[in-house]
XYZ file of C-alpha atoms in Angstrom:
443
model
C 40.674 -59.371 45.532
C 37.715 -57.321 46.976
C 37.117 -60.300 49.393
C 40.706 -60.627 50.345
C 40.646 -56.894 51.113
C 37.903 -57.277 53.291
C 39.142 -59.717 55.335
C 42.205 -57.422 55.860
C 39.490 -54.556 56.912
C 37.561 -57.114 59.486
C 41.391 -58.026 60.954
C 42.532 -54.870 61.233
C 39.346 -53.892 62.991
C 39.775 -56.629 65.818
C 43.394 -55.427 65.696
C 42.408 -52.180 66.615
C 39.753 -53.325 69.564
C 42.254 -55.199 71.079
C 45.191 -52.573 71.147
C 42.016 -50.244 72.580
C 41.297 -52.750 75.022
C 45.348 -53.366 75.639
C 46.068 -49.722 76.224
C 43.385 -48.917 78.301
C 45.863 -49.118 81.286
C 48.502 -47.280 79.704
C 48.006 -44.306 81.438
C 47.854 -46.323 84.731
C 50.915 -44.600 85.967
C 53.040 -47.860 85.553
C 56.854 -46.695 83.810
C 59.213 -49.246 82.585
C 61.350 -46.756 81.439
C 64.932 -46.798 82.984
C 63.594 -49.438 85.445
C 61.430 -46.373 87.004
C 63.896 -43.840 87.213
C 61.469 -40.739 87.057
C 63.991 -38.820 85.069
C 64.845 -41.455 82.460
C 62.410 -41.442 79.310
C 62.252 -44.393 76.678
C 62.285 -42.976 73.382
C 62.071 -45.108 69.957
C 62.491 -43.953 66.565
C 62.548 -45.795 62.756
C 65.898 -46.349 62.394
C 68.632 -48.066 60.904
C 71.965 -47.863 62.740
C 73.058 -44.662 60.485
C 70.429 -42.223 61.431
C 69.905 -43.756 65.031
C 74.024 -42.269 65.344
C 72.488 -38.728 64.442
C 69.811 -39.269 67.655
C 71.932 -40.491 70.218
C 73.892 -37.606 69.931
C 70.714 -35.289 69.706
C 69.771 -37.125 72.599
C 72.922 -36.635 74.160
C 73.093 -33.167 74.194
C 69.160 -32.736 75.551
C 70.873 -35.156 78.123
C 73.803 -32.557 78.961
C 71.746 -29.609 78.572
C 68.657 -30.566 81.017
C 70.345 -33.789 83.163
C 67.067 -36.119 81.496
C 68.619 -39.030 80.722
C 67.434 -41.613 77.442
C 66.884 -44.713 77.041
C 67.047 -44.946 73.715
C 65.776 -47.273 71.083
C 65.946 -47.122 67.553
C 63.792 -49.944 66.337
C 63.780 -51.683 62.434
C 59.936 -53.127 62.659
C 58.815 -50.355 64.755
C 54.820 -51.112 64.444
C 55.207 -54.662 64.785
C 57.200 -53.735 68.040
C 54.779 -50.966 69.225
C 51.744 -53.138 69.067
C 53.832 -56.018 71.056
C 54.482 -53.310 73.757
C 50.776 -51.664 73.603
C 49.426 -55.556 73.996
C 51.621 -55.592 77.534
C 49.743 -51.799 78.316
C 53.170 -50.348 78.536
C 54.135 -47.792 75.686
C 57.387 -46.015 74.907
C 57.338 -42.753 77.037
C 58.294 -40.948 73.222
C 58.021 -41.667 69.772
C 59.415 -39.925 66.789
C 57.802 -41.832 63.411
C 55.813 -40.854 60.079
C 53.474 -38.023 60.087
C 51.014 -40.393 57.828
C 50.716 -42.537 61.248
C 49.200 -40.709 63.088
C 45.671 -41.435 62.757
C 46.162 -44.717 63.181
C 47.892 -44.326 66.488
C 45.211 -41.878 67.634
C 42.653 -44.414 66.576
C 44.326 -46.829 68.924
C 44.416 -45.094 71.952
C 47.925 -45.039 71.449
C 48.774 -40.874 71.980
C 48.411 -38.302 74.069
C 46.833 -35.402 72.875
C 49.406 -32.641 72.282
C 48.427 -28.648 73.314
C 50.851 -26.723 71.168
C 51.019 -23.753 73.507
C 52.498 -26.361 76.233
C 55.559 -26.356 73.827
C 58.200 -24.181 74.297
C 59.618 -22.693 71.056
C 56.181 -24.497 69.679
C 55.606 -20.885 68.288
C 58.372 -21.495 65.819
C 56.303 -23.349 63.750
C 54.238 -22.515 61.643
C 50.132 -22.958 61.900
C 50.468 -25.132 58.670
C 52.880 -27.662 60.106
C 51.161 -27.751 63.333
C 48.035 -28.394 61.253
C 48.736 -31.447 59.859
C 49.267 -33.300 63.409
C 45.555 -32.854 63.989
C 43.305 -35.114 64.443
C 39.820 -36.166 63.605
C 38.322 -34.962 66.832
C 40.455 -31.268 66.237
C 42.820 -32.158 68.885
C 46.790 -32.474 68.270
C 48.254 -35.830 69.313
C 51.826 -35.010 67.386
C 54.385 -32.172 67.731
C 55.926 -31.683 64.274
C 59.530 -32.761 63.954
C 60.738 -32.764 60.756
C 59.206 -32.667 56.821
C 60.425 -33.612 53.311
C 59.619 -33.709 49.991
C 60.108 -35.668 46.667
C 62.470 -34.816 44.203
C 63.894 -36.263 41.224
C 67.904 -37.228 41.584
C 69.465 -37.419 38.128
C 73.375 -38.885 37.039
C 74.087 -35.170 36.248
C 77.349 -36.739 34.545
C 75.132 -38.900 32.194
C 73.132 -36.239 31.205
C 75.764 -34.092 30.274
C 77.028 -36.579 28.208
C 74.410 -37.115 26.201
C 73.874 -33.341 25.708
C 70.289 -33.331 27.387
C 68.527 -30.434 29.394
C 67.446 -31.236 32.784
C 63.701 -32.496 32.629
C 60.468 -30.080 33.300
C 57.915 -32.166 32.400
C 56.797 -35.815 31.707
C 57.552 -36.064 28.061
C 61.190 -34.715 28.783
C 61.637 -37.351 31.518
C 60.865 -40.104 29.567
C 63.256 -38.877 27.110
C 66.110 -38.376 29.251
C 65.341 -41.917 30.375
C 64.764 -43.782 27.112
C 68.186 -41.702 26.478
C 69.855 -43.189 29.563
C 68.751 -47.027 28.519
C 69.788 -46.228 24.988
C 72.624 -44.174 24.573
C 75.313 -45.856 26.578
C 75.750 -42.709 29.355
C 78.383 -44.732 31.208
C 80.271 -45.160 27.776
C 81.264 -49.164 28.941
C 79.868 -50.178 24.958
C 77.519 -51.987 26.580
C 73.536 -51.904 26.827
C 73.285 -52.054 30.751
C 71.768 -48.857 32.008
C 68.133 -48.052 33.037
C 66.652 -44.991 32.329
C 64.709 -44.609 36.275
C 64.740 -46.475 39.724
C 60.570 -47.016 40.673
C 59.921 -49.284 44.258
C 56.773 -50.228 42.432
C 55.775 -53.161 44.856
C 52.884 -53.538 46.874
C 54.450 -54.604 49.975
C 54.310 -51.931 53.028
C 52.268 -49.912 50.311
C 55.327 -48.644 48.172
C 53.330 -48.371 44.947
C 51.107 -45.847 46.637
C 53.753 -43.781 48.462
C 55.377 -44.011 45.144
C 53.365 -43.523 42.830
C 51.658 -40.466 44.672
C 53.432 -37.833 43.242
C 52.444 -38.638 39.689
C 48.980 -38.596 40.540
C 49.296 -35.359 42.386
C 50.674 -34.125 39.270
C 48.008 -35.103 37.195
C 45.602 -33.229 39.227
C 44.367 -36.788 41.348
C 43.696 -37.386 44.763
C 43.224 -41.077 46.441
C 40.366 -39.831 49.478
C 39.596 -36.044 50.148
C 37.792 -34.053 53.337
C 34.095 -34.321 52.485
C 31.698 -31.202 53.306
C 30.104 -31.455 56.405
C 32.744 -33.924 57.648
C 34.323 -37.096 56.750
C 36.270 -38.557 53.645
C 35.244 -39.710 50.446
C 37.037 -41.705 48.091
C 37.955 -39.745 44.678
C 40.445 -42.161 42.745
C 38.345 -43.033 40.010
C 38.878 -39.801 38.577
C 38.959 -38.800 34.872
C 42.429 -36.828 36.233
C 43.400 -40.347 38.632
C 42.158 -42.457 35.426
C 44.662 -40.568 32.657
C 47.903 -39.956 35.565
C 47.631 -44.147 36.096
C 47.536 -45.339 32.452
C 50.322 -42.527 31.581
C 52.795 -44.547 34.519
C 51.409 -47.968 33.283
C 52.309 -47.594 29.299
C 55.114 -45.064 29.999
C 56.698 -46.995 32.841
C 55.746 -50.373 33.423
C 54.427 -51.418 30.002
C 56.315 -49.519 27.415
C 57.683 -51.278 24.056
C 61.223 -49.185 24.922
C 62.844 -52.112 27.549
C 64.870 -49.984 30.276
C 62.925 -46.922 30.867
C 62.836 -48.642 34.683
C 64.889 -51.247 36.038
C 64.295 -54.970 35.819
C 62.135 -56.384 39.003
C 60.629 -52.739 39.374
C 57.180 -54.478 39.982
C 58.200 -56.063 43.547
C 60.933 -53.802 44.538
C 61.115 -51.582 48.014
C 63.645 -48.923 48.487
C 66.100 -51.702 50.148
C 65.910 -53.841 46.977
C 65.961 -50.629 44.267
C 69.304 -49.608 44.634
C 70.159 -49.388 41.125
C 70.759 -45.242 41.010
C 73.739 -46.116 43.857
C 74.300 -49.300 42.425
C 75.800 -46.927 39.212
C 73.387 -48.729 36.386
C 70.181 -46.155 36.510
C 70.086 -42.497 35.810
C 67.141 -40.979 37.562
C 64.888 -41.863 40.981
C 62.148 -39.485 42.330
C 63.062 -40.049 46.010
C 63.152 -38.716 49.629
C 65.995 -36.538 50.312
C 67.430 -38.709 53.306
C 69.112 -40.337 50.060
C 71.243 -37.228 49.362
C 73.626 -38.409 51.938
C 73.715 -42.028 50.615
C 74.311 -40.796 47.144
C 76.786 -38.082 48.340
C 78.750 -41.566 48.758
C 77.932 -43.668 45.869
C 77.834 -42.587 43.005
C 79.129 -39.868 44.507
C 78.214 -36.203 45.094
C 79.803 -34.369 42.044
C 78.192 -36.777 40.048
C 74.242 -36.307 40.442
C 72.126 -33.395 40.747
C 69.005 -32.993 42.731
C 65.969 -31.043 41.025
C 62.127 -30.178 41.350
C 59.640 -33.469 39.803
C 59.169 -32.539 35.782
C 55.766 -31.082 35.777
C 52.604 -33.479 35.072
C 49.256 -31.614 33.543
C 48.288 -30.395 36.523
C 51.803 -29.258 37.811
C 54.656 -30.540 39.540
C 53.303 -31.393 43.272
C 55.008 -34.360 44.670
C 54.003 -36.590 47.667
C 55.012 -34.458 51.374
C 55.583 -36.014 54.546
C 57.922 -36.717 57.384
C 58.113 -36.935 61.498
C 56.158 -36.087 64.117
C 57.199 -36.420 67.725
C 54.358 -38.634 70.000
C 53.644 -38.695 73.468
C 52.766 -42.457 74.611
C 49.448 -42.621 76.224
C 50.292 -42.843 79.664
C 50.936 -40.737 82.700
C 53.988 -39.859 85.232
C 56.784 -37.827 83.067
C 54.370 -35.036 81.240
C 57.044 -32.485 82.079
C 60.175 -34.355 80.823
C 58.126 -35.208 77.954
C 57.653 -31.949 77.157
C 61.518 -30.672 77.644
C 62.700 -33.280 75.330
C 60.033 -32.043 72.756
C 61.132 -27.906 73.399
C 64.717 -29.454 72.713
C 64.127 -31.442 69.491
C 61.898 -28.332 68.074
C 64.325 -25.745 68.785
C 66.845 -24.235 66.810
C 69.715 -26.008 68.555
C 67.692 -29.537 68.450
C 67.100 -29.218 64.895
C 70.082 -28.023 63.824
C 72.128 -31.093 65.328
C 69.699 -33.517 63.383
C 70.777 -31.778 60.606
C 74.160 -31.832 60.686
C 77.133 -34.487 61.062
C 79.149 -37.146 59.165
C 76.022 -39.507 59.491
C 72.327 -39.499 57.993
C 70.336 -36.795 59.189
C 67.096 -37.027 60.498
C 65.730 -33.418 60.259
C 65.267 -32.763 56.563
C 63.311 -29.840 56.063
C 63.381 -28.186 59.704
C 59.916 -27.599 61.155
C 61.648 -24.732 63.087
C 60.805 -21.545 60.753
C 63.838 -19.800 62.121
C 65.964 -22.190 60.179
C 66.859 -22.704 56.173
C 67.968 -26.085 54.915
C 70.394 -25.004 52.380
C 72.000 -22.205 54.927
C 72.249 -24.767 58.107
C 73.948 -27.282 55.758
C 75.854 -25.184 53.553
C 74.515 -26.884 50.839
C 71.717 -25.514 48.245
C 70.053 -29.161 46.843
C 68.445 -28.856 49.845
C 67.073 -25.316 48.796
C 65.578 -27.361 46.356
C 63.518 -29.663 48.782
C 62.791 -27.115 50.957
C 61.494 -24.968 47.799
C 59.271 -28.251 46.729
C 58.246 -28.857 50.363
C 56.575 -25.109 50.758
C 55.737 -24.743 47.028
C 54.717 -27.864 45.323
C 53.472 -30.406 47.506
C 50.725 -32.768 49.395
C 50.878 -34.769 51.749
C 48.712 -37.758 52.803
C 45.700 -36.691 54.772
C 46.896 -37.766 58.189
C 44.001 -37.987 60.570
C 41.954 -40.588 58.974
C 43.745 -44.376 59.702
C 45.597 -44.316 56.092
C 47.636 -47.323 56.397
C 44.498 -49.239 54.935
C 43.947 -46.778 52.128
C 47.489 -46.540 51.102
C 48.090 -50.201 51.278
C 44.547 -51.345 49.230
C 45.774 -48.046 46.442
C 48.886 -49.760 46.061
C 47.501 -53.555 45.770
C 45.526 -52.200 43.049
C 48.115 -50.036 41.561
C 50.904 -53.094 41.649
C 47.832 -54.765 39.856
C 47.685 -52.395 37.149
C 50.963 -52.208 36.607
C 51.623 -55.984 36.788
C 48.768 -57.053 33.922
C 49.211 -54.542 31.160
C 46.095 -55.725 29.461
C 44.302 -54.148 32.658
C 41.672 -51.890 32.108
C 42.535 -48.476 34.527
C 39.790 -46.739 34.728
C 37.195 -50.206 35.914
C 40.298 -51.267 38.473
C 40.294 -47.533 39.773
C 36.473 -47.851 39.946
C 36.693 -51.262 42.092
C 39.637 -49.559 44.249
C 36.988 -46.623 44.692
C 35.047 -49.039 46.152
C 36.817 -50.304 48.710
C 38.452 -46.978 49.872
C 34.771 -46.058 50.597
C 34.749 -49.603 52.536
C 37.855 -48.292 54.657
C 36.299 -45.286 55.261
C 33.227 -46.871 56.451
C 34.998 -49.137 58.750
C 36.295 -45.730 60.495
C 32.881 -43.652 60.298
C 34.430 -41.991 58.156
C 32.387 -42.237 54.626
C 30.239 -39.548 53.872
């Protein structure tokens, strides 16, 4: 495995040198954009076709509003898409992705670097937002867009049934889910329920972006800021050490079948949809799903709370948008407009609002409240978690290696019960401090 991961290190390297190399020109001046219509800027978000409705008619309204027109493009496989277009030197004028990506943008040459004061309505947000879109060098290369936070989504119906309390910390959890695969919540006399939904695969680093929170909440990190500079890896923790065996004989490995749903071990989010799917009670989630579940199983029937608290508390994994600038030249100022717009009150709250998914969450604009905007206090709840109990990914390092080698090994753990945690955290250890090294990072 160690070999295998660095091989993946050595090809992301030459990956990197050659989208350096490729995007060297990208601030030639050349625009594709609207065939080179000055006032025309390409824009490209992660997006399925639910959410990209909420942009377009974000974008159309910056459109009305300032007479900037979009070319829009919501795109499914957006970095296997972005390096295609950064191989050509000719990057989307605008991006709007995951806050966690931005180091390894900025390690790319892919961004512009951002001054906050260039903003308008930038002020609006607070220092610690803006914080978190800098980058190793102390410059910002992403203007904050929107932010969310884990919580746990429970059949509120099911519970009630079965005459439990709403979870506050591990032990009650598992109850309420060896309750929900025992008890027959849905009351069909049969034994087909699952106590929690878990994405636990490795693929695109799930089990890491998963798994986070629980490790957060038993007082873990995966890397932290080292003094005098840099990152070192701290996952082989005595906290990291007792937070991973609790999820592997809890979860994964427990004698009790049903405390997660069957496949759990290669699912994604597209695959676990067994809490809509009306056969599991409980998934610690993003809130984009409120709006799904609103549908199925429907919104009077689940409830949306704060993660039960691990030994250490009940932090859950933070992250969210951030809006980049492409790194190239010729529409700085329209840039910037479209930017002012999405930040602003009026911006954010039409990403907010509408019949389809929205795509602010938590609004980054401090003039705004989540559960006021939307009429609608579960997402007092996120907001509360976002500003009260939460971490996020350390976001200027490149993290897409360190998250996806944390969840190989996790997926590993979890796969072989007979595993031993604390030497497979130890070899993981090892080569985070390799992907750290590879950025000149380690210290």
């Amino acid at each position: 495995m160690g070999d295998r991961r660095r091989r993946r290190r050595l090809a992301a390297t030459l990956t990197v040198a050659g989208l350096l190399f490729g995007t060297a020109a990208c601030g030639s001046g050349s625009d594709s954009a609207g065939g080179g219509d000055p006032n025309t800027l390409e824009v490209w978000t992660r997006s399925n076709p639910d959410p990209a409705a909420t942009y377009q008619r974000v974008f159309a309204a910056f459109t009305k509003q300032t007479g900037i027109k979009i070319d829009y493009q919501p795109v499914v496989n957006f970095d296997q898409q972005l390096q295609a277009r950064a191989s050509t030197r000719d990057l989307p004028d605008v991006m709007i992705n995951d806050t966690a990506l931005m180091g390894s943008y900025q390690s790319q040459g892919l961004l512009k670097p951002i001054d906050p004061a260039d903003i308008a309505d930038g002020d609006q947000i607070d220092a610690k937002t803006w914080a978190s879109t800098v980058g190793i060098d102390g410059t910002h290369y992403g203007i904050p867009y929107s932010r969310q936070a884990m919580t746990l989504m429970i059949r509120k119906d099911w519970r009630e049934k079965l005459g439990l309390p709403q979870p506050k910390t591990w032990a009650d959890m598992i109850t309420l889910a060896r309750a929900f695969a025992d008890d027959d919540p849905d009351g069909d006399g049969k034994k087909d329920t699952y106590g929690m939904v878990v994405p636990g695969s490795a693929q695109n680093g799930y089990a890491a972006w998963w798994g986070a929170s629980y490790l957060w909440q038993g007082g873990a990190r995966i890397i932290e800021p080292a003094k005098g500079g840099g990152y070192e890896p701290v996952v082989d923790s005595d906290a990291a050490v007792r937070a991973v065996t609790w999820m592997k004989d809890n979860l994964f490995c427990s004698s009790d079948n049903g405390v997660i749903q069957p496949g759990a071990i290669t699912a994604v989010t597209g695959t676990a949809t067994n809490f809509q799917d009306g056969n599991a009670g409980m998934y610690l989630t993003g809130p984009y799903n409120i709006a799904t579940f609103d549908q199925t199983p429907g919104k009077d029937r689940f409830e949306v709370i704060q993660a039960p608290a691990g030994p250490a508390g009940n932090d859950v994994l933070a992250d969210g948008e951030n809006i980049y600038f492409g790194a190239r030249t010729g529409q700085t100022k329209q840039e910037r407009a479209l930017a002012a717009f999405l930040v602003s009150p009026e911006g954010q709250r039409l990403a907010m609002t509408g019949k389809n998914q929205p795509v602010v969450r938590i609004p980054v604009n401090s003039t705004l409240d989540a559960a006021t905007v939307r009429d609608d206090p579960r997402w007092g709840v996120v907001q509360k978690a976002y500003e009260d109990a939460s971490v996020q990914f350390p976001n200027a390092p490149d993290f897409a290696p360190v998250k996806q080698d944390t969840a190989d090994a996790l997926n590993a753990i979890f796969t072989y019960c007979g595993s031993d945690v604390r030497s497979s955290l130890k070899e993981l250890n090892e080569t985070l401090a390799g992907d750290l090294k590879d950025q000149d990072l380690l210290k």
